[in-house]
Coordinates of C-alpha atoms in Angstrom, one line a residue:
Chain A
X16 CA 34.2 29.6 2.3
X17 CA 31.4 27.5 3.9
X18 CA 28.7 26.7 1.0
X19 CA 27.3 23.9 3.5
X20 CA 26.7 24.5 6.6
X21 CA 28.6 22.8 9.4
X22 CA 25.8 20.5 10.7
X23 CA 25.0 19.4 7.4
X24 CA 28.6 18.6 6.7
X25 CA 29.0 16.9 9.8
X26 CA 26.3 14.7 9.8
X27 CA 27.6 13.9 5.8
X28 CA 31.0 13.0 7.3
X29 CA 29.3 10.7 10.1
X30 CA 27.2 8.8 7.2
X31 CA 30.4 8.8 5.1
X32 CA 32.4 6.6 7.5
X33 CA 29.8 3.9 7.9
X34 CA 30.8 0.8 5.7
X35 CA 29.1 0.9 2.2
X36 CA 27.8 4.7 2.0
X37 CA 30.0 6.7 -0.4
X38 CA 30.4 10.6 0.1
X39 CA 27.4 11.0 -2.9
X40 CA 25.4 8.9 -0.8
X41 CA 26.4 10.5 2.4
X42 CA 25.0 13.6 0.9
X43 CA 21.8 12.2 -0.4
X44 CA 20.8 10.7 2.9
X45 CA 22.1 13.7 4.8
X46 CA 19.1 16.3 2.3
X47 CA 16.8 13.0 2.6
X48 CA 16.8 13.8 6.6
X49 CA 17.1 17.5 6.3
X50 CA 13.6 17.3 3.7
X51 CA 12.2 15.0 6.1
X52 CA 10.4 16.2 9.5
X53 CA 12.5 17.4 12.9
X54 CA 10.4 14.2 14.2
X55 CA 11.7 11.8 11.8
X56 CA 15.3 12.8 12.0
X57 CA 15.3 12.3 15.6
X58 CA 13.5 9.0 15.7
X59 CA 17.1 7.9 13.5
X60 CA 18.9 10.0 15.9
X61 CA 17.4 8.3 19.2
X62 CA 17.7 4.7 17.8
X63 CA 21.3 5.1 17.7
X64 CA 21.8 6.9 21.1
X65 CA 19.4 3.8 22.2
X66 CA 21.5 1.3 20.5
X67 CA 23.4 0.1 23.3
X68 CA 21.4 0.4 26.1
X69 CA 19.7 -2.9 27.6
X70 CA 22.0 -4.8 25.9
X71 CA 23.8 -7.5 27.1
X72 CA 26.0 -10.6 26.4
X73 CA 24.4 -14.1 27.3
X74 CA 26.5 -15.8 30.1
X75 CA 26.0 -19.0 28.1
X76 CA 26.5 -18.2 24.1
X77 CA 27.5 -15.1 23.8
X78 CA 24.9 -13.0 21.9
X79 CA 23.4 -9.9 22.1
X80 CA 20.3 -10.3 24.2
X81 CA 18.2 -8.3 26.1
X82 CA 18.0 -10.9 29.4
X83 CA 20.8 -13.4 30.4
X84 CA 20.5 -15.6 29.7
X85 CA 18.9 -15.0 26.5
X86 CA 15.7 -16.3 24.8
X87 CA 17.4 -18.9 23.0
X88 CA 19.6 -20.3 25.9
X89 CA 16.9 -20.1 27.9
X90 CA 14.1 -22.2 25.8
X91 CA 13.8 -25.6 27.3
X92 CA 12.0 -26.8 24.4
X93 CA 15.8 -26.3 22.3
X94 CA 18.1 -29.0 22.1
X95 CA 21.2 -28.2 24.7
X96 CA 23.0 -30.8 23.5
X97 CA 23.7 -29.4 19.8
X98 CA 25.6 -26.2 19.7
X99 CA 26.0 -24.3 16.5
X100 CA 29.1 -22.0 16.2
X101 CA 28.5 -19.3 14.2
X102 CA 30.4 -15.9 13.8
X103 CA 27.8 -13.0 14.4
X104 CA 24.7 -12.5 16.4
X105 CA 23.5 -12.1 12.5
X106 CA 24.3 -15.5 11.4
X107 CA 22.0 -16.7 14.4
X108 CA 19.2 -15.0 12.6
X109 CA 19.6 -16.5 9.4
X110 CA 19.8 -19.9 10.5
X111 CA 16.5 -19.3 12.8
X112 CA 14.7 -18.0 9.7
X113 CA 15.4 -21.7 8.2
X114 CA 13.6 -22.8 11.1
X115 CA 15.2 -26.0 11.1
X116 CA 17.4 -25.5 14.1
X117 CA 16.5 -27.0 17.0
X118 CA 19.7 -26.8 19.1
X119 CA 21.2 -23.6 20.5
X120 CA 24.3 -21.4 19.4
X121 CA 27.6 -19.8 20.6
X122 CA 28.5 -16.6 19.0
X123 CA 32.4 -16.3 18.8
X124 CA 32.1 -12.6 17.2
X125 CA 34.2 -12.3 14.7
X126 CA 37.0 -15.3 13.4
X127 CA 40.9 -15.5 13.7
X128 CA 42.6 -13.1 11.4
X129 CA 46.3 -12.4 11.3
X130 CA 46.2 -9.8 8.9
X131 CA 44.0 -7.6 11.2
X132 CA 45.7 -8.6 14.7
X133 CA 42.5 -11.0 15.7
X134 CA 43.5 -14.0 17.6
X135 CA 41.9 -17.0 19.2
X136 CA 41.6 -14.4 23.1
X137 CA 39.8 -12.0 20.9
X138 CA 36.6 -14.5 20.2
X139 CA 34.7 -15.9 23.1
X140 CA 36.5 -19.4 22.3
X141 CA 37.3 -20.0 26.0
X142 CA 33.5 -19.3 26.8
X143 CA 32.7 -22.6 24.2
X144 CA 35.3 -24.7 25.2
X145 CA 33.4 -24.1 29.0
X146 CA 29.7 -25.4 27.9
X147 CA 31.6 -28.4 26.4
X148 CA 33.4 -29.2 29.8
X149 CA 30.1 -29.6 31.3
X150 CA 29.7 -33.6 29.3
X151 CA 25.9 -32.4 28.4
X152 CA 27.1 -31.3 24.9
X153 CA 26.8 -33.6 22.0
X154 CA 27.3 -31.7 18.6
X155 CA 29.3 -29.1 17.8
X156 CA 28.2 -27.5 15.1
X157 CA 30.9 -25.2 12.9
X158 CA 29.3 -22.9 10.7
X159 CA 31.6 -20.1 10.3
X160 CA 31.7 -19.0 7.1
X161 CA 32.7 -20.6 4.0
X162 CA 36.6 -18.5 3.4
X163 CA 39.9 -18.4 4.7
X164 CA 39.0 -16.6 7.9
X165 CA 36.0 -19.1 8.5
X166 CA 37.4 -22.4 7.3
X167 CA 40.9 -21.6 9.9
X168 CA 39.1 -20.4 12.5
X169 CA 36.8 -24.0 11.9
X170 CA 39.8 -26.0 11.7
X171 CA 41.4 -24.2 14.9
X172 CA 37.9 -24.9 17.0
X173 CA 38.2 -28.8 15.2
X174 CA 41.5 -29.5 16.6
X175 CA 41.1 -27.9 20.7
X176 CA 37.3 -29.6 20.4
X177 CA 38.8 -33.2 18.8
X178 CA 40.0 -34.2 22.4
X179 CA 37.2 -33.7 23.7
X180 CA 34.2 -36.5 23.9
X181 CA 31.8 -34.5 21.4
X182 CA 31.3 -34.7 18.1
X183 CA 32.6 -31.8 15.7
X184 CA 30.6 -31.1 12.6
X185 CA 30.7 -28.4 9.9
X186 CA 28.2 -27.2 8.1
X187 CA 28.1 -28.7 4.5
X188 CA 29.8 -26.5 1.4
X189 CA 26.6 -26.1 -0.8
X190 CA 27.2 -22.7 0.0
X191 CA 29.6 -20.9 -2.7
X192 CA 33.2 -20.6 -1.4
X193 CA 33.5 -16.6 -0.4
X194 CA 30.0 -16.0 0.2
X195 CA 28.7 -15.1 3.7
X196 CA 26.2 -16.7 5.5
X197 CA 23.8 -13.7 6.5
X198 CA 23.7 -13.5 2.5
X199 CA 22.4 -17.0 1.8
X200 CA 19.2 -17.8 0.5
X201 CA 17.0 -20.3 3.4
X202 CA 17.3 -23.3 1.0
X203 CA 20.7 -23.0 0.7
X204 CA 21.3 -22.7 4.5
X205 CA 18.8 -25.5 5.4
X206 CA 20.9 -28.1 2.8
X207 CA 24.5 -26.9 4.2
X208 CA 22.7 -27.7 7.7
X209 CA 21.6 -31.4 6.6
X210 CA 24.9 -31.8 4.6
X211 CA 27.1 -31.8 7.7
X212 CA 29.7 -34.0 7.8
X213 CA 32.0 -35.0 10.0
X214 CA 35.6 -33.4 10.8
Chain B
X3 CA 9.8 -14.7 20.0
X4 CA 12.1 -12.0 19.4
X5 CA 15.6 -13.5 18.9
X6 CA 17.2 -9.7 18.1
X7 CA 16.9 -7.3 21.1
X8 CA 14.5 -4.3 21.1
X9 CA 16.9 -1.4 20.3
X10 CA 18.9 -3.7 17.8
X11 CA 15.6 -4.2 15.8
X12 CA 14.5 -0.7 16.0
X13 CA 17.7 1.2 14.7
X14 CA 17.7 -1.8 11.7
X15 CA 13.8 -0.7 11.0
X16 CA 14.6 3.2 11.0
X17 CA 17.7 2.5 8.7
X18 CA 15.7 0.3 6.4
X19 CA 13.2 3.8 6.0
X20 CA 16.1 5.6 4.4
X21 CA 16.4 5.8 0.7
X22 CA 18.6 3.3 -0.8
X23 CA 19.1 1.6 2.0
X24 CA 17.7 -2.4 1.7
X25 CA 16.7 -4.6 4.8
X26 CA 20.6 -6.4 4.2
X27 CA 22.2 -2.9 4.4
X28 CA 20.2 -1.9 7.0
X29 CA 21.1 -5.0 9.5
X30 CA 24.8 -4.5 8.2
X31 CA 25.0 -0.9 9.2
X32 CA 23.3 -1.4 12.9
X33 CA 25.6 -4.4 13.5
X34 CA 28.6 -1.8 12.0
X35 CA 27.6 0.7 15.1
X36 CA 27.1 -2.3 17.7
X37 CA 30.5 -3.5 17.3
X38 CA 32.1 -0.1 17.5
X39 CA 32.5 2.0 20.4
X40 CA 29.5 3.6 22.1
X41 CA 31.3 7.3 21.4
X42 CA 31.7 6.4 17.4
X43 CA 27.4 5.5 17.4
X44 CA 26.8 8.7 20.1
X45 CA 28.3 10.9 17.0
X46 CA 26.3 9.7 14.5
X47 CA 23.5 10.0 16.4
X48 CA 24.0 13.7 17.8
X49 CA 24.6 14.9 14.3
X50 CA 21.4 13.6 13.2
X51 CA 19.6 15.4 16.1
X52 CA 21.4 18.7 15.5
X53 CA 21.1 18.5 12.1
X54 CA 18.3 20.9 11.6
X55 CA 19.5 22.9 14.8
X56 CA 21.0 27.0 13.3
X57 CA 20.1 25.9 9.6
X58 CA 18.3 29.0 8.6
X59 CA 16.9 29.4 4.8
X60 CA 18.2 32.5 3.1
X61 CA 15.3 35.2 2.6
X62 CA 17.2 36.1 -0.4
X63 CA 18.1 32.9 -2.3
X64 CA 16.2 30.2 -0.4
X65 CA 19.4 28.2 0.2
X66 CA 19.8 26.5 3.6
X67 CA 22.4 28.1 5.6
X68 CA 23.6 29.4 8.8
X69 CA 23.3 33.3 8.5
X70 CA 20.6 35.2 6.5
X71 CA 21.8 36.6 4.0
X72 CA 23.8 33.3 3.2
X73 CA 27.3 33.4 2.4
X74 CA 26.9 34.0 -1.2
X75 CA 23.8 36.4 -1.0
X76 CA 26.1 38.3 1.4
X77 CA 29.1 38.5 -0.9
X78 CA 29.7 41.9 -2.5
X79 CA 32.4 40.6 -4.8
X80 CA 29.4 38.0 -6.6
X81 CA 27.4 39.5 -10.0
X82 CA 24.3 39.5 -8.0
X83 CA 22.2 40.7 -11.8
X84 CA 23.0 36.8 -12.5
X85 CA 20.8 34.5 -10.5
X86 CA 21.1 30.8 -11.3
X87 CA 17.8 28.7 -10.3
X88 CA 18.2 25.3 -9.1
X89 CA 16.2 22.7 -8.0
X90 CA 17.9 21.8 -4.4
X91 CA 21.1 23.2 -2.0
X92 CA 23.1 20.5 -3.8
X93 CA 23.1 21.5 -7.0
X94 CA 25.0 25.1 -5.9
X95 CA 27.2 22.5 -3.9
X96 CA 28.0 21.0 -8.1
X97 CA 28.1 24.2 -10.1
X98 CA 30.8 25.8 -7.0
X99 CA 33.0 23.1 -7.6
X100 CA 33.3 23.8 -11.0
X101 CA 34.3 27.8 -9.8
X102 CA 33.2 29.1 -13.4
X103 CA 30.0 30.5 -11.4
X104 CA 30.6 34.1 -10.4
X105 CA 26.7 34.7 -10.1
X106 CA 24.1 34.4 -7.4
X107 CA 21.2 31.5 -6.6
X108 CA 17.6 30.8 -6.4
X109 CA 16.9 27.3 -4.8
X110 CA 13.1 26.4 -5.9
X111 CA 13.3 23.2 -3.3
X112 CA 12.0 21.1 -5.9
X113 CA 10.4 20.9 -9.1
X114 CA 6.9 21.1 -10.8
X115 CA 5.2 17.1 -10.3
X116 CA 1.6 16.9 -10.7
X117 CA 2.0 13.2 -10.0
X118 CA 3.7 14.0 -6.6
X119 CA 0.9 16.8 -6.0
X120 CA 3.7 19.3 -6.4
X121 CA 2.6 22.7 -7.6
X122 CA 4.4 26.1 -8.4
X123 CA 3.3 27.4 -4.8
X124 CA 4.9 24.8 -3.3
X125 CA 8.7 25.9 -4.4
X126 CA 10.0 28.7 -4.1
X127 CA 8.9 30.5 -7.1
X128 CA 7.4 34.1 -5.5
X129 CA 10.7 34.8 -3.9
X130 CA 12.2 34.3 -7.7
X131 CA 9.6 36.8 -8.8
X132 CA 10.5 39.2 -5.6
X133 CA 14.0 39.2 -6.8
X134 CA 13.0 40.2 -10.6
X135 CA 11.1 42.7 -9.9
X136 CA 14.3 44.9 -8.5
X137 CA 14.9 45.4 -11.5
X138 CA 18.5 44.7 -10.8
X139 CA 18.8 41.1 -12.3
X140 CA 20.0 41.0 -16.3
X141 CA 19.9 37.1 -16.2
X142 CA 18.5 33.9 -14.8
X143 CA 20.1 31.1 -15.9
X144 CA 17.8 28.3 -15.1
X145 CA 19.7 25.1 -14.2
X146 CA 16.8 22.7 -13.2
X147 CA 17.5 19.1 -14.1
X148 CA 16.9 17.7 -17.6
X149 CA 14.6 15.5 -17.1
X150 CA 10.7 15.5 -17.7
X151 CA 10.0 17.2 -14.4
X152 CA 13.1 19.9 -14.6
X153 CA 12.0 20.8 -18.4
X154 CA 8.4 21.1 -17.4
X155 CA 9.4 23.7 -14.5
X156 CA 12.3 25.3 -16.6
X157 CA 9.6 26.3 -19.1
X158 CA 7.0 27.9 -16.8
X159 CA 9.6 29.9 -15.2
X160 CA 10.6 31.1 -18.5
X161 CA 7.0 31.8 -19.2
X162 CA 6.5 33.5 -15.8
X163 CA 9.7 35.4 -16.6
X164 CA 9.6 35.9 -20.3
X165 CA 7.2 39.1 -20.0
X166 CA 10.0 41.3 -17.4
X167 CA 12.8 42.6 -19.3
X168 CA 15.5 39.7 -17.9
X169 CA 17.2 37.5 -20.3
X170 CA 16.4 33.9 -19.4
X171 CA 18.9 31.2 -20.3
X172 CA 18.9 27.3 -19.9
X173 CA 21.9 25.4 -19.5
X174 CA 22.8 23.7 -22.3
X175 CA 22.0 20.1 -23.1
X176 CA 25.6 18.8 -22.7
X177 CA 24.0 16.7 -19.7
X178 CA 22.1 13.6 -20.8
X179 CA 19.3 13.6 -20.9
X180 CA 17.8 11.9 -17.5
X181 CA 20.6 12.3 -16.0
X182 CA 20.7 14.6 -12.3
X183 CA 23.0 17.4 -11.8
X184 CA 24.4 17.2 -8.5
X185 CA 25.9 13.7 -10.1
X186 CA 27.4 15.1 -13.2
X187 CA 31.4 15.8 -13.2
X188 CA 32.6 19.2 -13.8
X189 CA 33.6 19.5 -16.6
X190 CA 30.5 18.8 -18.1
X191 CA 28.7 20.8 -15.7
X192 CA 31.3 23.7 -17.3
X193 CA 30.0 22.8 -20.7
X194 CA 26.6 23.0 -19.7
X195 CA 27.1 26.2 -18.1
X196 CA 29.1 28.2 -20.9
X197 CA 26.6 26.4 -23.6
X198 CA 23.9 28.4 -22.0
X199 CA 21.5 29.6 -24.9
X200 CA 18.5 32.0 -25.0
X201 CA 15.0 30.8 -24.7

């Protein structure tokens, strides 16, 4: 027997599987939306049909962008010569809310990790390596995140970049071991940023 | 400048509107559906638009459902002279699970808050009234929440009902006091329900 009826449970399932939301909360957003207005609902509902449309990939760092190259890569008033590493399009914002960032980035999306099959192909590592072929590049900035998957993946990038003629920072541990970087407080980012030391 | 594209920022914005769902939670979960497949976010989405498409509300009970009468208005094998009254479709989600509840239900769709402007003729209270007045019902067991609001509404429904020749019952206080129903386990919810005492 039915008690709920089959939209309703689908759309709890669908909330359900996303990262965080338990099935209680599932429910509660799923009656939050059904309370709500046809108009609101389907604002949600067209945001995440929209989701992927118009976006694109810089050519030159990697992030999401709506133009390629994007804003950042294509600011002349930015420091080409520094290039900060991070792991996410998310970490990019963070360290721009600082606002005491003036070179450009290079997204690797996501870090090398054995235990779920995600090697050094898998990142846009060869992508990196490219910019630095071009001699213009000075720094490399590391600032993966401060754990096992961040501090390999760091070392890994040190060791192919060491060869090369630029210099390979990281960014300083003031943050907490096992914290993630989107999570950190401005201050805390801005004193990891002037921390740096070298490999 | 806007460093996170158009779409990107808009899903994390409509996200962010939901209850219980922070600015950090909100970023998380868009940046969850941009690294999946476009197919995984397409099914999200479409179940959010056709959410409210064939939900009907019973004309009987006033729960949302996909026929009218709902399945348990339209089951002969139910005590329909034993309406339950709760607050919202959830709650007869709860009290099924506990499958002690071989009665009927009234959903009011809310409770009595002059603070949120909510009066009695915004619930579903004349369609309680309609039902009583069969002359069929022996009991409505009234199984709002206990909390200030649910109290306040239980009581002027026994009030309204006090005068027909129905027995009203409350479920008992074996719920804490505060607490909400559709997050109580079962077995209390059991309690509660063969507690029930007479106004």
């Amino acid at each position: 027997m039915r008690i709920v009826p089959k939209s309703v449970q689908r759309l709890i399932d669908e909330f359900g599987r996303l990262p965080g939301i338990g099935p209680k909360s599932a429910q509660r957003l799923t009656f939050y939306l059904l309370r709500g207005s046809k108009q609101k609902a389907d604002e949600l509902g067209n945001a995440i049909l929209d989701l992927k449309s118009n976006i694109k990939i810089c050519s030159t760092c990697s992030n999401l962008a709506e133009s390629d190259p994007c804003i950042i890569c294509g600011d002349e008033r930015r420091d080409h010569s520094t290039i900060m590493v991070v792991e996410e399009p998310l970490d990019i914002l963070a360290f721009e809310k600082t606002g005491k960032f003036e070179g450009v980035y290079h997204v690797l999306h996501g870090v090398i990790s054995p235990v779920e099959g995600i090697g050094p192909d898998d990142l846009y590592i060869k992508q990196l390596l490219d910019r630095l072929h071009g001699g213009d590049v000075g720094e490399v900035i590391i600032a993966t995140n401060i754990n096992v998957e961040g501090e390999a993946t760091a070392m890994y990038l040190q060791k192919l970049i060491g060869p090369l003629d630029v210099r390979v920072t990281r960014i300083a541990h003031g943050l907490p071991v096992g914290s993630d970087i989107e999570y950190a407080d401005e201050i805390t980012l801005t004193k990891a940023l002037e921390n740096r030391g070298d490999y």
